[in-house]
Short mmCIF file of C-alpha atoms in Angstrom, two decimals:
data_model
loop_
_atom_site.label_atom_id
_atom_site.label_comp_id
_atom_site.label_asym_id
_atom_site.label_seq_id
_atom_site.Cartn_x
_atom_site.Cartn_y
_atom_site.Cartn_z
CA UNK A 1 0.00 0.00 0.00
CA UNK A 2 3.05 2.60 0.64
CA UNK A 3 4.12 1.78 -2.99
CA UNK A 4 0.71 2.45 -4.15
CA UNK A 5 0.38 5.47 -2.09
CA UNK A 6 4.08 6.94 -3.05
CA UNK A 7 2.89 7.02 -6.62
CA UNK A 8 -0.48 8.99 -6.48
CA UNK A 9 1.25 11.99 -7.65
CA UNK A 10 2.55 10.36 -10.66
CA UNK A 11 1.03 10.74 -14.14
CA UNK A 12 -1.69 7.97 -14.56
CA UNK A 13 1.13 5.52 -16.76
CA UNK A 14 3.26 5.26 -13.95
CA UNK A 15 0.12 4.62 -11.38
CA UNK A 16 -0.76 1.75 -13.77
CA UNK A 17 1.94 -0.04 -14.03
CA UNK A 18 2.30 -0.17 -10.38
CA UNK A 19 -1.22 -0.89 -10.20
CA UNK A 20 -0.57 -4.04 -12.25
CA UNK A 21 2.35 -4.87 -10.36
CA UNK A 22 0.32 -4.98 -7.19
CA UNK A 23 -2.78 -6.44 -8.38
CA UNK A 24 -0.52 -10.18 -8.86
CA UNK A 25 1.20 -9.47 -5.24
CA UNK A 26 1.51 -12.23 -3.02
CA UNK A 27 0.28 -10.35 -0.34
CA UNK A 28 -3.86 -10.38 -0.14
CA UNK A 29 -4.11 -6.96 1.32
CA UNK A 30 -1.63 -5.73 -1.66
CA UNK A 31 -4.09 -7.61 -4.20
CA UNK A 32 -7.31 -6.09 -2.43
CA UNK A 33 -5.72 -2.34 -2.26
CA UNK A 34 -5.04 -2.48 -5.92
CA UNK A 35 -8.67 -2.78 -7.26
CA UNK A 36 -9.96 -0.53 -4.42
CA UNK A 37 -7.91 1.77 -5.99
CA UNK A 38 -8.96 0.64 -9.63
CA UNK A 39 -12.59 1.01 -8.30
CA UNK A 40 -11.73 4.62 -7.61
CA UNK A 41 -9.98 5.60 -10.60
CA UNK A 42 -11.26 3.28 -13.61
CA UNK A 43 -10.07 6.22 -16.14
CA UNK A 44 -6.46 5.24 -15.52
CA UNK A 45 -6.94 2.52 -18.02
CA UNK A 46 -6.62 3.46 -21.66
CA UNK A 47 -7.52 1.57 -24.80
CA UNK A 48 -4.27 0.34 -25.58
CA UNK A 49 -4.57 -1.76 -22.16
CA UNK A 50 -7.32 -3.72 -22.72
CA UNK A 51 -5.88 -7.01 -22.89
CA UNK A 52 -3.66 -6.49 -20.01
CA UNK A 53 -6.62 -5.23 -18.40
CA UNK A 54 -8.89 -8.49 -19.15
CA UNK A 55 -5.82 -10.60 -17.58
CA UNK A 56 -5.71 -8.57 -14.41
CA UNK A 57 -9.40 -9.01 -13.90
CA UNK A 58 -9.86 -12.33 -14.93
CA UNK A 59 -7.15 -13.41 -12.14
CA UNK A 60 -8.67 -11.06 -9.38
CA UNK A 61 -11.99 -12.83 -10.10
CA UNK A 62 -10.46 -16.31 -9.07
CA UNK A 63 -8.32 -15.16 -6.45
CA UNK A 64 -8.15 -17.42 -3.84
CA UNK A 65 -9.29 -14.53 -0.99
CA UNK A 66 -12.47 -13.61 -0.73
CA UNK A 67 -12.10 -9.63 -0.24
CA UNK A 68 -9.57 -9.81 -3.43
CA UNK A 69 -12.15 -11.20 -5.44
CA UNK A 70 -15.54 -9.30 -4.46
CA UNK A 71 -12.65 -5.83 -4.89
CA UNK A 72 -11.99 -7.15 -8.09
CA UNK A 73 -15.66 -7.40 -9.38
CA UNK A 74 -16.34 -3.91 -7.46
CA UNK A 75 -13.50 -2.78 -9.47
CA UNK A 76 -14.73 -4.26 -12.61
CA UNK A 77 -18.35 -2.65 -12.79
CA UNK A 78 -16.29 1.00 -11.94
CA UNK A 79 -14.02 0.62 -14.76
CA UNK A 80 -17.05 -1.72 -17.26
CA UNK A 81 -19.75 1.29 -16.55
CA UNK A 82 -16.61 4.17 -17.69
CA UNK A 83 -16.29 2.30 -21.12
CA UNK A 84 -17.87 3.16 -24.50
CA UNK A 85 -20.48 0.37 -25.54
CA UNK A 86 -18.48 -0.90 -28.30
CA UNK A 87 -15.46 -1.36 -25.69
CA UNK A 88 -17.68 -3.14 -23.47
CA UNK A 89 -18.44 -6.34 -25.59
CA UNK A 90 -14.39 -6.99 -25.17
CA UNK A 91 -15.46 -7.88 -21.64
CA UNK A 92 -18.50 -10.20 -22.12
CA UNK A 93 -16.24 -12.89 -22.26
CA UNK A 94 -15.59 -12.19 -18.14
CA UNK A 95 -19.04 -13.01 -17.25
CA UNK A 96 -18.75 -16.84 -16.38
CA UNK A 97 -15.76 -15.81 -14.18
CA UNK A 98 -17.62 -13.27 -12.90
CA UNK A 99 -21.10 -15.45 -11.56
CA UNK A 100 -18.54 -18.60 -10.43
CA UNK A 101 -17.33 -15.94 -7.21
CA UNK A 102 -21.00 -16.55 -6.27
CA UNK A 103 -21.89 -19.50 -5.20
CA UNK A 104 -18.51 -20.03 -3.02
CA UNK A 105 -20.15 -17.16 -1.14
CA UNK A 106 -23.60 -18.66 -0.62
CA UNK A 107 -22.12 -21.86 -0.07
CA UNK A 108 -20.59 -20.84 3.12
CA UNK A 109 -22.99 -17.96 4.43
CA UNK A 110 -21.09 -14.99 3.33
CA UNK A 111 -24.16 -12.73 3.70
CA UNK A 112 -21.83 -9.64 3.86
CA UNK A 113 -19.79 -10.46 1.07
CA UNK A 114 -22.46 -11.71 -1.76
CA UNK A 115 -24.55 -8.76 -0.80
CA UNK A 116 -21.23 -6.52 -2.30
CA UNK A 117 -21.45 -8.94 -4.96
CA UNK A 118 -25.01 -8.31 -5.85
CA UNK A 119 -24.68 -4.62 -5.79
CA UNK A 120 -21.88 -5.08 -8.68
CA UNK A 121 -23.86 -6.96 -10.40
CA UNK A 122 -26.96 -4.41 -10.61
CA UNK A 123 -24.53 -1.76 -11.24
CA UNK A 124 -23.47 -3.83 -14.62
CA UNK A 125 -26.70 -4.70 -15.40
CA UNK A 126 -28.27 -1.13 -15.39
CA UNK A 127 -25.80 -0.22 -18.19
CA UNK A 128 -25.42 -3.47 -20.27
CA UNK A 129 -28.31 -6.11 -19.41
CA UNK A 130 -27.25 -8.14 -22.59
CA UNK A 131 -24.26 -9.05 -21.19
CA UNK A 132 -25.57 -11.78 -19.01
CA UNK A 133 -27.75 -12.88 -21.92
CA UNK A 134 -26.18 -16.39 -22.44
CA UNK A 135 -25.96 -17.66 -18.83
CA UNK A 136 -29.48 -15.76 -17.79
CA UNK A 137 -31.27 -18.71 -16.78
CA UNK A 138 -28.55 -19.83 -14.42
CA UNK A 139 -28.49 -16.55 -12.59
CA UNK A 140 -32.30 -16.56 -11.97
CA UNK A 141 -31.71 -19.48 -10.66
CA UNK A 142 -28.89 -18.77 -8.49
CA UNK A 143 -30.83 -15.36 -7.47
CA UNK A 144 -34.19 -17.27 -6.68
CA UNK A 145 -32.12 -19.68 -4.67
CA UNK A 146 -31.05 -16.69 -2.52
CA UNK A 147 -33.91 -14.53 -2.24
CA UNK A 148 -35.64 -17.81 -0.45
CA UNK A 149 -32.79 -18.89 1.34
CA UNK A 150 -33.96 -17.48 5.30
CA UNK A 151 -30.68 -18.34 6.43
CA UNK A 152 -29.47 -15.83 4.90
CA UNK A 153 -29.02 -12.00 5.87
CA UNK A 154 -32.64 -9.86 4.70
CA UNK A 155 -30.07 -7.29 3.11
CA UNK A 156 -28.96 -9.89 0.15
CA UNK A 157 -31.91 -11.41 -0.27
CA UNK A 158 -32.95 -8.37 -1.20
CA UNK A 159 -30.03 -7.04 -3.09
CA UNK A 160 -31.11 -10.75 -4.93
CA UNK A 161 -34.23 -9.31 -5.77
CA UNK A 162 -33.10 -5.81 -6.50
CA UNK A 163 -31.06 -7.57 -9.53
CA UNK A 164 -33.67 -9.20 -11.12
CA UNK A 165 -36.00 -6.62 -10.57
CA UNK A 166 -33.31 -4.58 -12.28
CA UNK A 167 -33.60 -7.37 -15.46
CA UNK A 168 -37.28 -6.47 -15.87
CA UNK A 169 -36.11 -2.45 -15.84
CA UNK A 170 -33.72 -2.50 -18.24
CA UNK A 171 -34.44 -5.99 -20.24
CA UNK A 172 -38.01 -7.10 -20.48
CA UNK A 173 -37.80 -9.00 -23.49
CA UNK A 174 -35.19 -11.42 -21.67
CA UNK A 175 -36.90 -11.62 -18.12
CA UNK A 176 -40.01 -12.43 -20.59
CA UNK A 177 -37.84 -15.30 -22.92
CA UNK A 178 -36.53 -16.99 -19.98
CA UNK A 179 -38.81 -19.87 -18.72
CA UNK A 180 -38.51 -19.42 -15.14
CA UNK A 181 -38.06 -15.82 -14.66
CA UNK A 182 -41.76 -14.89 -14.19
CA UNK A 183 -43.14 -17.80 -12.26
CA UNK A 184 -40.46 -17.72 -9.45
CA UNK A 185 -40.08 -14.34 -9.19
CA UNK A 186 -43.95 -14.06 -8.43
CA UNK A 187 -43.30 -16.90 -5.75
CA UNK A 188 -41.00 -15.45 -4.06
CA UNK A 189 -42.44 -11.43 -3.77
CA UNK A 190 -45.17 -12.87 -2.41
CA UNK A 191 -43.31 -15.16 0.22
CA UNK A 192 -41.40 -11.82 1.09
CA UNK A 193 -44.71 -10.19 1.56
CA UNK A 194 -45.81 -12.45 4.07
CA UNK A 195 -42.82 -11.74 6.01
CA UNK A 196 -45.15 -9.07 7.96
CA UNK A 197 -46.12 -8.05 11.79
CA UNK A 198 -43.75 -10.97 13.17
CA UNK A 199 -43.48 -9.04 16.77
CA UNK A 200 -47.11 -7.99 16.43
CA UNK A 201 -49.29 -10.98 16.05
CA UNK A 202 -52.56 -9.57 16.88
CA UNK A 203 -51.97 -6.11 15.16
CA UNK A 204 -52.07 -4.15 18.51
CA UNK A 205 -48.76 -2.03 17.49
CA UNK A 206 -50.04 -1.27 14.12
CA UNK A 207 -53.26 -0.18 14.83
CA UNK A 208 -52.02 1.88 17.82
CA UNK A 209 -49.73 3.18 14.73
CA UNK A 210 -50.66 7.28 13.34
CA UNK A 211 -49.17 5.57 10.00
CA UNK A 212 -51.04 2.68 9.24
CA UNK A 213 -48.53 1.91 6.21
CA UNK A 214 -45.79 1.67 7.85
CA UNK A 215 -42.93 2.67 5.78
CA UNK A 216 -40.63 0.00 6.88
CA UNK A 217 -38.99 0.02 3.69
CA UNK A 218 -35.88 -2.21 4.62
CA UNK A 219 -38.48 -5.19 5.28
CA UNK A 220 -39.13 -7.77 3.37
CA UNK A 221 -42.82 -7.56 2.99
CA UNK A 222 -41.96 -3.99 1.05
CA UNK A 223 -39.54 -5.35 -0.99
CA UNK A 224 -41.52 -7.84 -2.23
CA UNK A 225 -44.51 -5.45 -3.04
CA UNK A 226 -42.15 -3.47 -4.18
CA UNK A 227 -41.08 -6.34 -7.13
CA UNK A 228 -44.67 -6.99 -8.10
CA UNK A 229 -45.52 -3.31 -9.10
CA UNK A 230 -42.44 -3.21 -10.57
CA UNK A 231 -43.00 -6.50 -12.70
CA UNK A 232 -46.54 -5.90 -13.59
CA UNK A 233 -45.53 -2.45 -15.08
CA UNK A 234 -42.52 -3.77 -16.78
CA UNK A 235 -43.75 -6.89 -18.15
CA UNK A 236 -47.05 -6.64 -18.33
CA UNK A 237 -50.11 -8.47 -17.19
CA UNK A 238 -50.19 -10.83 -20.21
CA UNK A 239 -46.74 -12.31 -17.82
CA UNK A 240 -47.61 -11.07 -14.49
CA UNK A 241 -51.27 -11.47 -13.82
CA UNK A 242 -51.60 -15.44 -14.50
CA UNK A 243 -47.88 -15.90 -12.59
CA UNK A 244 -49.75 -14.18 -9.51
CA UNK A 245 -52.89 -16.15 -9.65
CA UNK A 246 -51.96 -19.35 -9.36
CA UNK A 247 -51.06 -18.35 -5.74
CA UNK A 248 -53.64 -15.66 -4.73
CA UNK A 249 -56.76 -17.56 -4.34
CA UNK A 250 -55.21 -20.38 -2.40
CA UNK A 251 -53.57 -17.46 0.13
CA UNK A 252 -56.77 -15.60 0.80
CA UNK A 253 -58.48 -19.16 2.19
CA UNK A 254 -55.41 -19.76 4.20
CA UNK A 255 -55.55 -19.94 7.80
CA UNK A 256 -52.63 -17.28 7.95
CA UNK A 257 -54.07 -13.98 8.04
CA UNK A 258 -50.23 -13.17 6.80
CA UNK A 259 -50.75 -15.43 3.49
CA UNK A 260 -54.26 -13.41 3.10
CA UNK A 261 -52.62 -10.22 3.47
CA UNK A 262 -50.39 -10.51 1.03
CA UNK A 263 -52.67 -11.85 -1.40
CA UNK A 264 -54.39 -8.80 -1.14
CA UNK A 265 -51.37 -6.51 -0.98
CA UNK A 266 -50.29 -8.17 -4.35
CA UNK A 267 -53.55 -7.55 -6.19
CA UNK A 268 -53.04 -3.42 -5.36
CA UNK A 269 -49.56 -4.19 -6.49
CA UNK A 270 -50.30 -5.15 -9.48
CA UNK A 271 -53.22 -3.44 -10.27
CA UNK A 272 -51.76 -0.47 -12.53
CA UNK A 273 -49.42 -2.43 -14.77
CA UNK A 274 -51.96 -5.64 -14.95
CA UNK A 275 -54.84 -3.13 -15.37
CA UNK A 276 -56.77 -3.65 -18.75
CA UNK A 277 -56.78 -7.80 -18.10
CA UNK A 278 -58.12 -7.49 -14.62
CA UNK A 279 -61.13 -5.57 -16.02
CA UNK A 280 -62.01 -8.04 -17.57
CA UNK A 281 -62.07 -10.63 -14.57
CA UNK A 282 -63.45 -7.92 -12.11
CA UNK A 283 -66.28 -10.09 -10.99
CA UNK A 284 -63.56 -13.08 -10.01
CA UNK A 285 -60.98 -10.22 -8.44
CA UNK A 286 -63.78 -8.74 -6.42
CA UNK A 287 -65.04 -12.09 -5.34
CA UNK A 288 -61.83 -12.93 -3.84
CA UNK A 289 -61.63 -9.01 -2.32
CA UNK A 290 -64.83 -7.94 -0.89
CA UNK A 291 -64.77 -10.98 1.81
CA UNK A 292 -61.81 -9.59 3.25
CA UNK A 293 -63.49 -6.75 3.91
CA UNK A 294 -64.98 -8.80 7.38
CA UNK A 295 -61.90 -10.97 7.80
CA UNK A 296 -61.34 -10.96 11.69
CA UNK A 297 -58.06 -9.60 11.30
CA UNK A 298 -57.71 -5.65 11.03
CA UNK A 299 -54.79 -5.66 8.92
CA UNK A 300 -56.56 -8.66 6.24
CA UNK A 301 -59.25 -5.60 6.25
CA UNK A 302 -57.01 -2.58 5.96
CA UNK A 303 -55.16 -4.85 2.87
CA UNK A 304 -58.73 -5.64 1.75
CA UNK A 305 -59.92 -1.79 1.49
CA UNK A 306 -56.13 -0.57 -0.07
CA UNK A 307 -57.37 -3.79 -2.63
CA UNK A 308 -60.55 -2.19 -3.46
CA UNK A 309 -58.96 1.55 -3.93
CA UNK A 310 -56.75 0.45 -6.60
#
């Protein structure tokens, strides 16, 4: 780190090479301060370093340390979003090396760590969604596999979810082409949104509550309603709608009043984006509604009237 430091004042060349130098270091913490610092300053690199460049990250990515290689990828979306699109396809061939840090991570409970990950990963895929195009189906997968894992820290399950919502912002078309995308993402907003009023069983905090919403909105119930609006606006109800139905009438006769709740709290969700289909079953949506309005349970009814306003 002195090295690095002694060279700041340097023009950007000199920085680089010692960059380089440090980024195959034997020393981990050498390795780790050399992409922080790449993080930092991605316009250091130049064109005429590209393949030098690809190297560098495609040995951070396997790096045998776990800090080195979440630095790296952190480094990586810096330097990928400060690229020209046509430079950027250079780099497509880094995704595979990229996803394998993952499941290492999950693997042994890094919560901390493959939340970082996660937030590189939306980072890259608000600029260049296409990139993950060929092994899409395999990061649903690994993303659904997180979002459901309880085990695991609330923070990257949602960071999980924040990345594939972040699919169906920027790349509809490919959320919509891949076979599992729609289905499980459904599932699982809807499990998050029964993750509601754990410490308050019968509702007596919330309804002593001035704000009956209850912006909690680093819980898991918002999240997940959160998704579904998103979803339903950005793929549509032709997608969205039948995804959400297989689940919704079978929650509102549950025993839960959580499972009812969210039923209903997925129907407002939806309602905007899935609008001009659920028209046309209004008799079958209200049917399912309107009862809630006497469920014994004040939040079921609260859910049930927010329902009936959208």
């Amino acid at each position: 780190m002195l090295i690095i430091g002694g060279v700041l004042g340097e023009q950007w060349p000199e920085l680089l090479g010692v960059l380089f130098q440090a980024s195959q270091s034997t020393d981990p913490g050498v390795r780790d301060s050399a992409f922080r610092i790449f993080s930092t300053t991605p316009g250091i690199i130049e064109k005429q370093h590209e393949d030098m460049v690809l190297g560098v990250f495609s040995k951070g990515f396997r790096d045998e340390n776990i800090s080195v290689r979440i630095s790296a990828m952190e480094a990586f979306s810096s330097f990928f979003r400060s690229i020209t699109k046509k430079s950027q396809v250079k780099y497509f061939s880094l995704v595979p090396d990229v996803l394998n840090i993952l499941p290492p991570l999950k693997e042994a409970d890094e919560s901390e760590e493959l939340s970082k990950a996660f937030i590189a990963l939306i980072e890259l895929a608000e600029v260049c969604p296409k990139m993950f195009k060929t092994l899409f189906n395999n990061l649903v997968k690994f993303s659904i596999s997180v979002i459901g894992d309880k085990e695991l820290s609330d923070q990257v399950r949602q960071n999980a979810l924040e990345l594939m919502a972040t699919f169906a912002d920027y790349a509809p078309k490919m959320c919509k082409s891949d076979p599992t995308y729609a289905g499980e993402m459904v599932t699982q907003c809807l499990s998050l949104m029964t993750d509601v009023g754990l410490d308050d069983e019968d509702a007596a905090e919330w309804t002593q509550s001035e704000d009956l919403d209850l912006e909690e909105s680093d819980k898991n119930h918002v999240a997940g309603e959160q998704c579904m609006d998103r979803l339903a606006n950005k793929l549509g109800g032709q997608v969205i709608l039948p995804a959400t139905f297989v689940w919704v009438p079978r929650m509102m006769s549950s025993a839960s009043w959580r499972d009812r709740h969210a039923a209903l709290m997925a129907i407002s969700a939806i309602s905007e984006g899935c609008r001009d289909l659920m028209e046309g079953e209004l008799d079958q949506v209200l049917a399912l509604v309107v009862p809630a309005l006497q469920d014994p349970h004040p939040r079921v009814r609260f859910a049930g009237c927010n329902a009936l306003a959208k």
